[in-house]
Short mmCIF file of C-alpha atoms in Angstrom, two decimals:
data_model
loop_
_atom_site.label_atom_id
_atom_site.label_comp_id
_atom_site.label_asym_id
_atom_site.label_seq_id
_atom_site.Cartn_x
_atom_site.Cartn_y
_atom_site.Cartn_z
CA MET A 1 30.70 133.97 168.07
CA ARG A 2 31.17 131.33 170.74
CA HIS A 3 33.92 128.71 170.42
CA LEU A 4 35.28 126.00 172.71
CA ILE A 5 39.06 125.97 172.52
CA ASP A 6 40.02 125.51 176.16
CA ILE A 7 37.91 124.09 178.98
CA ASN A 8 38.45 127.38 180.81
CA ASP A 9 36.42 129.10 178.08
CA LEU A 10 33.41 127.73 179.96
CA SER A 11 32.26 128.98 183.35
CA ILE A 12 31.30 126.49 186.04
CA GLU A 13 27.68 127.52 185.51
CA GLU A 14 27.94 126.72 181.80
CA ILE A 15 29.54 123.35 182.53
CA ASP A 16 26.80 122.57 185.03
CA ARG A 17 24.23 123.57 182.41
CA LEU A 18 25.84 121.29 179.79
CA ILE A 19 25.81 118.42 182.26
CA ALA A 20 22.15 119.08 183.06
CA VAL A 21 21.27 119.08 179.34
CA ALA A 22 23.26 115.84 178.85
CA ASP A 23 21.34 114.28 181.75
CA ASP A 24 18.11 115.31 180.08
CA ILE A 25 19.21 113.88 176.71
CA ILE A 26 20.04 110.57 178.40
CA ALA A 27 16.64 110.57 180.09
CA ASP A 28 14.66 111.51 176.97
CA PRO A 29 16.68 111.24 173.73
CA GLN A 30 13.55 111.41 171.57
CA LYS A 31 12.96 115.00 172.66
CA TYR A 32 16.20 115.99 170.94
CA ALA A 33 15.94 113.83 167.82
CA GLU A 34 15.15 116.65 165.36
CA VAL A 35 16.50 119.71 167.14
CA CYS A 36 19.37 120.23 164.67
CA HIS A 37 17.46 119.33 161.53
CA GLY A 38 19.03 121.18 158.58
CA LYS A 39 22.26 121.95 160.46
CA LYS A 40 25.67 120.62 159.46
CA LEU A 41 28.67 119.69 161.59
CA ALA A 42 32.08 119.61 159.86
CA THR A 43 34.50 117.20 161.49
CA LEU A 44 37.97 118.29 160.37
CA PHE A 45 40.39 115.68 161.66
CA PHE A 46 43.94 116.42 160.56
CA GLU A 47 45.05 113.57 162.85
CA PRO A 48 43.49 110.12 163.28
CA SER A 49 40.87 109.49 165.94
CA THR A 50 38.20 106.91 166.55
CA ARG A 51 36.11 107.86 169.54
CA THR A 52 36.21 111.62 169.29
CA ARG A 53 35.29 111.88 165.62
CA LEU A 54 32.64 109.17 165.71
CA SER A 55 31.10 110.50 168.90
CA PHE A 56 30.86 113.98 167.38
CA GLU A 57 29.28 112.57 164.26
CA ALA A 58 26.90 110.33 166.22
CA ALA A 59 26.01 113.30 168.42
CA MET A 60 25.04 115.46 165.45
CA MET A 61 23.12 112.60 163.81
CA GLU A 62 21.15 111.96 167.00
CA LEU A 63 20.21 115.64 167.02
CA GLY A 64 18.81 115.25 163.50
CA GLY A 65 21.68 117.13 161.82
CA ASN A 66 24.13 116.17 159.11
CA VAL A 67 27.88 115.65 159.09
CA LEU A 68 30.64 116.32 156.58
CA GLY A 69 34.42 116.38 156.85
CA PHE A 70 37.62 114.39 156.59
CA SER A 71 39.46 112.02 158.88
CA SER A 72 43.10 112.60 158.01
CA ALA A 73 45.26 115.45 156.77
CA ASP A 74 46.13 113.37 153.69
CA SER A 75 42.56 113.67 152.46
CA SER A 76 42.40 117.44 152.92
CA SER A 77 44.05 120.38 151.18
CA SER A 78 46.52 120.68 154.04
CA ALA A 79 48.39 117.90 152.20
CA LYS A 80 48.88 120.50 149.44
CA GLY A 81 50.20 123.01 151.94
CA GLU A 82 47.01 124.94 152.68
CA SER A 83 47.07 126.88 155.93
CA VAL A 84 44.67 126.16 158.79
CA SER A 85 43.19 129.64 158.40
CA ASP A 86 42.37 129.14 154.72
CA THR A 87 40.84 125.70 155.30
CA ILE A 88 38.64 127.02 158.09
CA ARG A 89 37.54 130.12 156.19
CA VAL A 90 36.27 127.89 153.41
CA VAL A 91 34.67 125.23 155.61
CA SER A 92 32.88 127.84 157.69
CA TYR A 93 30.86 128.68 154.54
CA TYR A 94 29.71 125.05 154.28
CA ALA A 95 28.95 124.10 157.88
CA ASP A 96 27.17 125.51 160.93
CA VAL A 97 29.68 124.26 163.47
CA ILE A 98 33.20 122.82 163.18
CA ALA A 99 34.87 120.15 165.32
CA MET A 100 38.58 120.12 164.63
CA ARG A 101 41.51 117.95 165.63
CA HIS A 102 45.01 118.96 164.63
CA PRO A 103 48.47 117.67 165.59
CA LYS A 104 49.82 121.18 166.11
CA GLU A 105 49.14 122.89 169.41
CA GLY A 106 47.07 126.03 169.07
CA ALA A 107 45.67 125.24 165.60
CA PRO A 108 42.03 125.47 166.81
CA ARG A 109 42.80 128.88 168.37
CA VAL A 110 44.01 130.02 164.94
CA ALA A 111 40.85 128.55 163.39
CA SER A 112 38.56 130.34 165.83
CA ALA A 113 40.08 133.68 164.86
CA VAL A 114 38.92 133.37 161.25
CA SER A 115 35.82 131.18 161.44
CA ASP A 116 32.32 132.46 160.79
CA VAL A 117 30.86 129.53 162.75
CA PRO A 118 31.65 128.04 166.20
CA VAL A 119 34.86 126.01 166.37
CA ILE A 120 35.22 123.14 168.83
CA ASN A 121 38.72 121.98 169.69
CA ALA A 122 38.61 118.20 169.37
CA GLY A 123 42.25 117.91 170.44
CA ASP A 124 45.34 119.89 169.46
CA GLY A 125 48.46 117.79 169.90
CA GLY A 126 49.35 117.35 173.54
CA HIS A 127 47.74 120.63 174.47
CA ASN A 128 43.96 120.77 175.01
CA HIS A 129 41.03 118.44 174.55
CA PRO A 130 38.10 120.21 176.17
CA THR A 131 35.34 117.85 175.02
CA GLN A 132 37.21 114.96 176.62
CA THR A 133 37.20 116.99 179.82
CA LEU A 134 33.48 117.61 179.49
CA THR A 135 33.07 113.86 178.96
CA ASP A 136 35.13 113.23 182.09
CA LEU A 137 33.09 115.68 184.12
CA LEU A 138 29.80 114.16 182.97
CA THR A 139 31.17 110.72 183.83
CA ILE A 140 32.21 111.78 187.34
CA HIS A 141 28.83 113.44 187.81
CA ARG A 142 26.99 110.31 186.61
CA GLU A 143 29.16 107.97 188.68
CA LYS A 144 29.32 109.99 191.91
CA GLY A 145 26.34 112.32 191.72
CA ARG A 146 28.64 115.27 192.45
CA LEU A 147 31.75 117.08 191.22
CA SER A 148 32.99 118.27 194.60
CA ASP A 149 34.32 116.65 197.80
CA MET A 150 36.44 113.85 196.43
CA THR A 151 39.97 112.58 195.90
CA VAL A 152 40.97 112.16 192.28
CA GLY A 153 44.03 110.10 191.38
CA LEU A 154 45.60 110.71 188.00
CA CYS A 155 48.02 108.02 186.92
CA GLY A 156 50.49 107.53 184.07
CA ASP A 157 51.68 110.20 181.67
CA LEU A 158 50.88 113.41 183.49
CA MET A 159 53.36 115.47 181.49
CA PHE A 160 52.13 115.05 177.92
CA GLY A 161 48.60 113.87 178.80
CA ARG A 162 46.38 116.71 177.63
CA THR A 163 43.29 115.14 179.18
CA VAL A 164 44.97 115.21 182.56
CA HIS A 165 45.85 118.89 182.37
CA SER A 166 42.37 119.89 181.32
CA LEU A 167 40.73 117.68 183.95
CA ILE A 168 42.89 119.16 186.72
CA SER A 169 42.04 122.62 185.48
CA ALA A 170 38.31 121.87 185.43
CA MET A 171 38.04 119.87 188.67
CA SER A 172 40.16 122.36 190.62
CA ARG A 173 37.29 124.83 190.27
CA TYR A 174 35.01 122.64 192.38
CA GLU A 175 35.01 122.60 196.17
CA ASN A 176 37.20 120.29 198.19
CA VAL A 177 38.71 118.23 195.38
CA LYS A 178 42.07 116.71 196.26
CA PHE A 179 44.44 115.38 193.60
CA ILE A 180 46.96 112.56 193.84
CA LEU A 181 49.35 112.81 190.89
CA ILE A 182 50.85 109.38 190.27
CA SER A 183 53.60 109.18 187.65
CA PRO A 184 57.25 108.36 187.10
CA PRO A 185 59.45 111.41 187.86
CA GLU A 186 60.03 111.97 184.12
CA LEU A 187 56.31 112.30 183.40
CA ARG A 188 55.14 114.55 186.23
CA VAL A 189 52.59 117.29 185.75
CA PRO A 190 54.33 120.35 184.23
CA ASP A 191 55.21 123.16 186.63
CA TYR A 192 52.82 125.59 184.99
CA ILE A 193 49.88 123.37 185.95
CA THR A 194 50.94 123.20 189.57
CA GLN A 195 51.81 126.91 189.59
CA THR A 196 48.89 128.41 187.69
CA VAL A 197 46.15 125.97 188.61
CA LEU A 198 46.71 123.95 191.76
CA LYS A 199 48.62 126.43 193.89
CA ARG A 200 46.72 129.47 192.77
CA ARG A 201 43.37 127.85 193.39
CA GLY A 202 44.56 126.52 196.75
CA CYS A 203 43.99 122.86 195.84
CA GLU A 204 45.40 120.13 197.99
CA TYR A 205 47.57 117.77 195.95
CA GLU A 206 50.07 115.03 196.46
CA VAL A 207 52.79 113.79 194.11
CA ALA A 208 53.26 110.02 194.21
CA GLU A 209 55.10 107.30 192.32
CA SER A 210 53.28 104.24 193.68
CA LEU A 211 49.81 103.39 192.43
CA ASP A 212 49.43 100.62 195.04
CA SER A 213 49.90 102.90 198.01
CA SER A 214 47.53 105.52 196.58
CA MET A 215 44.64 103.18 195.71
CA GLU A 216 42.85 103.18 199.06
CA LYS A 217 42.57 106.98 199.11
CA LEU A 218 40.87 107.41 195.76
CA ASP A 219 37.26 108.09 194.79
CA ILE A 220 38.24 108.41 191.12
CA LEU A 221 41.23 106.78 189.45
CA TYR A 222 41.96 108.33 186.07
CA MET A 223 44.37 106.13 184.13
CA THR A 224 46.21 107.37 181.07
CA ARG A 225 48.17 105.76 178.30
CA ILE A 226 51.83 106.61 177.91
CA GLN A 227 51.64 107.85 174.34
CA ARG A 228 54.32 106.88 171.84
CA GLU A 229 53.48 109.83 169.60
CA ARG A 230 54.34 112.39 172.28
CA PHE A 231 57.97 111.24 172.63
CA PHE A 232 60.79 112.47 170.43
CA ASN A 233 62.95 109.64 171.74
CA GLU A 234 61.81 106.02 171.26
CA ALA A 235 64.13 104.76 174.03
CA ASP A 236 62.39 106.97 176.61
CA TYR A 237 59.00 105.66 175.49
CA LEU A 238 60.07 102.02 175.76
CA ARG A 239 61.54 102.57 179.21
CA LEU A 240 58.40 104.21 180.62
CA LYS A 241 55.48 102.61 178.79
CA ASP A 242 54.79 99.77 181.25
CA THR A 243 55.31 101.70 184.48
CA TYR A 244 51.70 101.34 185.63
CA ILE A 245 49.40 98.46 184.84
CA LEU A 246 46.08 98.36 186.66
CA ASP A 247 45.09 94.75 187.35
CA THR A 248 42.66 92.95 189.62
CA ASP A 249 45.22 92.82 192.46
CA LYS A 250 45.48 96.60 192.47
CA MET A 251 41.71 96.96 192.15
CA ALA A 252 41.38 94.92 195.36
CA LEU A 253 43.15 97.78 197.16
CA GLY A 254 40.57 100.34 196.01
CA LYS A 255 37.41 101.58 197.70
CA PRO A 256 34.16 99.71 196.98
CA ASP A 257 32.75 102.82 195.27
CA LEU A 258 35.91 103.70 193.34
CA SER A 259 35.36 104.65 189.69
CA VAL A 260 38.13 103.89 187.21
CA MET A 261 38.25 106.15 184.19
CA HIS A 262 40.42 106.22 181.09
CA PRO A 263 40.11 108.48 178.03
CA LEU A 264 40.83 105.46 175.78
CA PRO A 265 42.34 104.01 173.72
CA ARG A 266 44.12 101.83 176.25
CA VAL A 267 47.05 99.67 175.30
CA ASN A 268 48.00 97.57 178.29
CA GLU A 269 47.78 99.99 181.22
CA ILE A 270 44.47 98.44 182.28
CA ASP A 271 44.33 94.65 182.27
CA THR A 272 41.23 93.46 180.41
CA ALA A 273 40.31 91.40 183.49
CA VAL A 274 39.41 94.72 185.17
CA ASP A 275 36.68 95.35 182.57
CA ALA A 276 34.27 93.04 184.39
CA ASP A 277 34.63 94.99 187.65
CA PRO A 278 31.58 97.27 188.04
CA ARG A 279 33.97 100.00 189.19
CA ALA A 280 35.46 100.10 185.67
CA ALA A 281 33.74 103.18 184.24
CA TYR A 282 35.80 103.74 181.09
CA PHE A 283 33.39 102.29 178.57
CA ARG A 284 30.49 104.14 180.18
CA GLN A 285 32.71 107.21 179.93
CA ALA A 286 33.02 106.75 176.16
CA LYS A 287 29.23 106.52 175.94
CA TYR A 288 28.79 109.75 177.90
CA GLY A 289 31.11 111.46 175.41
CA LYS A 290 28.35 111.42 172.81
CA TYR A 291 25.76 112.94 175.14
CA ILE A 292 27.93 115.80 176.35
CA ARG A 293 28.91 116.59 172.75
CA MET A 294 25.20 116.73 171.89
CA ALA A 295 24.70 119.21 174.70
CA LEU A 296 27.69 121.25 173.52
CA ILE A 297 26.52 121.39 169.90
CA LEU A 298 23.12 122.60 171.14
CA MET A 299 24.75 125.30 173.22
CA LEU A 300 27.04 126.55 170.44
CA LEU A 301 24.20 126.59 167.92
CA GLY A 302 22.09 128.55 170.39
CA LYS A 303 19.45 125.85 170.65
CA GLU A 304 17.67 126.08 173.95
CA ILE A 305 15.36 123.19 174.70
CA MET B 1 83.43 160.02 179.10
CA ASN B 2 81.25 162.79 177.67
CA ILE B 3 78.12 162.29 175.64
CA ASP B 4 76.32 165.42 174.50
CA SER B 5 72.94 166.05 176.02
CA ILE B 6 70.09 165.88 173.56
CA ASN B 7 67.65 168.59 172.61
CA ASN B 8 64.66 166.63 171.29
CA GLY B 9 64.55 162.92 171.82
CA ILE B 10 64.45 160.10 174.31
CA VAL B 11 66.74 158.87 177.05
CA LEU B 12 66.30 155.30 178.23
CA ASP B 13 67.81 155.20 181.69
CA HIS B 14 68.27 152.51 184.34
CA ILE B 15 68.73 149.73 181.79
CA THR B 16 70.08 146.62 183.45
CA ALA B 17 73.80 146.56 182.64
CA GLY B 18 74.42 144.48 179.52
CA LYS B 19 70.90 144.70 178.06
CA SER B 20 71.32 147.83 175.96
CA MET B 21 72.38 146.06 172.77
CA GLN B 22 69.38 143.73 172.93
CA ILE B 23 67.10 146.75 173.32
CA TYR B 24 68.90 148.53 170.48
CA LYS B 25 68.13 145.62 168.19
CA LEU B 26 64.53 144.95 169.28
CA LEU B 27 63.59 148.63 169.00
CA ASN B 28 65.17 148.69 165.52
CA LEU B 29 67.31 151.66 166.50
CA ASP B 30 69.85 150.60 163.88
CA ARG B 31 67.39 151.85 161.25
CA LEU B 32 67.45 155.43 162.55
CA ASP B 33 69.44 158.14 160.80
CA CYS B 34 69.77 160.28 163.93
CA SER B 35 72.49 160.01 166.58
CA VAL B 36 72.02 157.14 169.01
CA ALA B 37 74.36 156.70 171.95
CA ILE B 38 74.68 153.45 173.85
CA ILE B 39 76.44 153.98 177.11
CA LYS B 40 77.35 150.78 178.90
CA ASN B 41 78.30 150.07 182.48
CA VAL B 42 77.63 153.52 183.83
CA LYS B 43 78.12 153.79 187.60
CA SER B 44 74.78 154.00 189.39
CA SER B 45 74.18 154.55 193.09
CA LYS B 46 70.92 152.58 192.85
CA MET B 47 71.93 149.76 190.51
CA GLY B 48 75.70 149.52 190.80
CA ARG B 49 76.06 149.50 187.01
CA LYS B 50 73.52 150.42 184.39
CA ASP B 51 73.24 151.09 180.66
CA ILE B 52 71.76 154.20 179.06
CA ILE B 53 70.54 154.79 175.51
CA LYS B 54 70.15 158.31 174.16
CA ILE B 55 68.18 158.83 170.95
CA ASP B 56 68.53 162.26 169.38
CA GLU B 57 65.11 162.30 167.72
CA ALA B 58 61.51 162.27 168.97
CA ILE B 59 60.53 158.79 167.82
CA ASP B 60 57.74 156.50 169.00
CA VAL B 61 59.31 153.86 171.20
CA ASN B 62 57.57 150.52 171.60
CA LEU B 63 57.01 150.60 175.34
CA ASP B 64 55.74 147.00 175.31
CA VAL B 65 59.12 145.79 174.12
CA LEU B 66 60.86 147.76 176.86
CA GLY B 67 58.41 146.61 179.52
CA TYR B 68 58.97 143.02 178.50
CA LEU B 69 62.75 143.21 178.34
CA ASP B 70 63.38 145.34 181.39
CA PRO B 71 60.43 146.85 183.27
CA ASP B 72 62.77 148.85 185.52
CA ILE B 73 63.84 151.11 182.65
CA THR B 74 62.92 154.79 182.91
CA VAL B 75 61.88 156.49 179.67
CA ASN B 76 62.65 160.22 179.63
CA ILE B 77 61.06 162.33 176.90
CA ILE B 78 63.17 165.41 176.12
CA ARG B 79 61.86 168.51 174.34
CA ASN B 80 63.91 171.66 173.81
CA GLY B 81 66.54 170.30 176.13
CA VAL B 82 64.09 169.78 178.99
CA ARG B 83 62.65 166.53 180.29
CA ILE B 84 58.92 166.90 179.84
CA GLN B 85 57.87 163.37 180.75
CA LYS B 86 59.27 160.46 182.75
CA LEU B 87 57.59 157.12 182.08
CA LYS B 88 57.74 154.13 184.39
CA LEU B 89 57.19 150.80 182.73
CA SER B 90 55.45 147.61 183.69
CA PRO B 91 55.37 144.21 181.96
CA PRO B 92 52.75 144.46 179.16
CA GLU B 93 49.72 142.18 179.24
CA GLU B 94 50.29 141.12 175.63
CA LEU B 95 53.22 141.04 173.22
CA VAL B 96 52.56 140.89 169.49
CA ASN B 97 55.37 139.98 167.08
CA VAL B 98 58.13 140.78 169.56
CA ILE B 99 59.25 137.28 170.48
CA SER B 100 58.51 133.95 168.85
CA CYS B 101 57.38 130.58 170.14
CA LYS B 102 60.09 127.92 170.40
CA ASN B 103 57.74 124.97 171.01
CA PRO B 104 58.26 122.68 168.00
CA ARG B 105 54.69 121.39 168.42
CA CYS B 106 53.15 124.88 168.16
CA ILE B 107 51.13 125.80 165.07
CA THR B 108 53.23 128.98 164.67
CA THR B 109 56.29 126.90 163.79
CA THR B 110 54.68 125.54 160.62
CA GLU B 111 52.54 128.54 159.67
CA PRO B 112 54.84 131.56 159.90
CA GLN B 113 52.17 134.03 158.76
CA ILE B 114 50.36 133.64 162.11
CA PRO B 115 51.10 136.61 164.40
CA GLN B 116 53.27 135.69 167.36
CA ILE B 117 51.16 136.59 170.39
CA PHE B 118 52.25 136.10 173.98
CA TYR B 119 50.25 136.86 177.12
CA LEU B 120 51.45 137.67 180.60
CA SER B 121 50.58 134.70 182.75
CA GLY B 122 49.80 135.52 186.36
CA GLU B 123 52.43 133.46 188.10
CA ASP B 124 54.85 134.21 190.91
CA LYS B 125 57.17 136.03 188.48
CA PRO B 126 56.29 137.62 185.12
CA VAL B 127 56.02 134.74 182.63
CA TYR B 128 55.01 135.08 179.00
CA ARG B 129 53.12 132.24 177.37
CA CYS B 130 52.26 131.66 173.74
CA ARG B 131 48.61 132.50 173.03
CA TYR B 132 48.30 129.33 170.91
CA CYS B 133 50.15 126.57 172.77
CA ASP B 134 50.60 128.18 176.23
CA SER B 135 54.31 127.33 176.24
CA GLU B 136 56.45 129.54 178.40
CA ARG B 137 58.92 131.79 176.63
CA LYS B 138 62.20 131.25 178.47
#
């Protein structure tokens, strides 16, 4: 039984294959319109989400499959105290594949241990969000035509930002990718990421506090939101939330072929005036999320086209 | 100070001084009916000071627990008064239900029936991380 819990569950070859399938879906969506006819995706969202849940559901619908599930823990039996394992055991009798978001870190790993069908981690607290990473990789591939030989700037909350950790982990496996890690000192990338990923894989990286001085070096700028829900202390959140705001002045410092990404939702870390800049790739990124999830569902259901 | 030698049992030698009580508890030696000697702060030419535990019964010792707590321990198996085996330890690749995750965001904190599994993460020093949330056990 194949699951996707952590982006490192996939080899580079598998990621490249998923990206190739996503490219093909974009080129010829009609070819895939009935591939999952009769199959059901359960979206089990114990925590609210807009993009991830809807993109999973849209992905399955565009493959000709059906969708069932819930969008908050309040509307599931977990509100009555049911364990993750029990919920998943039951749902795996009703669906062919499960996409699951849970506020507790490691919940999808627990689910995968008892499920009779593939489990996809659609985000577990501040821990992993592998389909966002796949979305990010497809976006970089679509924007740049490659996943190697570039400088990637990651800006904002690099400590609690799960998308950042997964993206570093995934991109560090490609050749000649340099990282510039831009954050306030309190929100730097955790040591285990620098120790177990960047240093071990011999990646060049730079720790910075200024977005302005980093702009000219970047091929990709990955902005993140400083997330209120990850802080135990409201005062810390309020002090740090406006540290970086990308506006048109800062964009003027960037390369002409820079691509700006953001996992969304944004609050105010990207000024809406930047949206009109063709280098703003974050809405295209959200669109690619559906295609890569289609490719992933196909892979986990063993559908070769 | 004299402690009788044992006839059939186990001697845990070269325990880092001060760790013997922790090992006593984690190996559940308090549940044994046989004689167990904890000898603390023994002079050692190699270590300066060390602790020793002698167990006067041939029990199964959880080597993973020992390898996690103190991989420099030597485990001596004694039969008929003679050491028949000397085991060297190394940090185990996986620990199951030995230590627990302290990350308040981890699923194991709200669902206590989940087994506590830690894996040895290949870092500069031996670090154990929770199988579910990857938090380091400090």
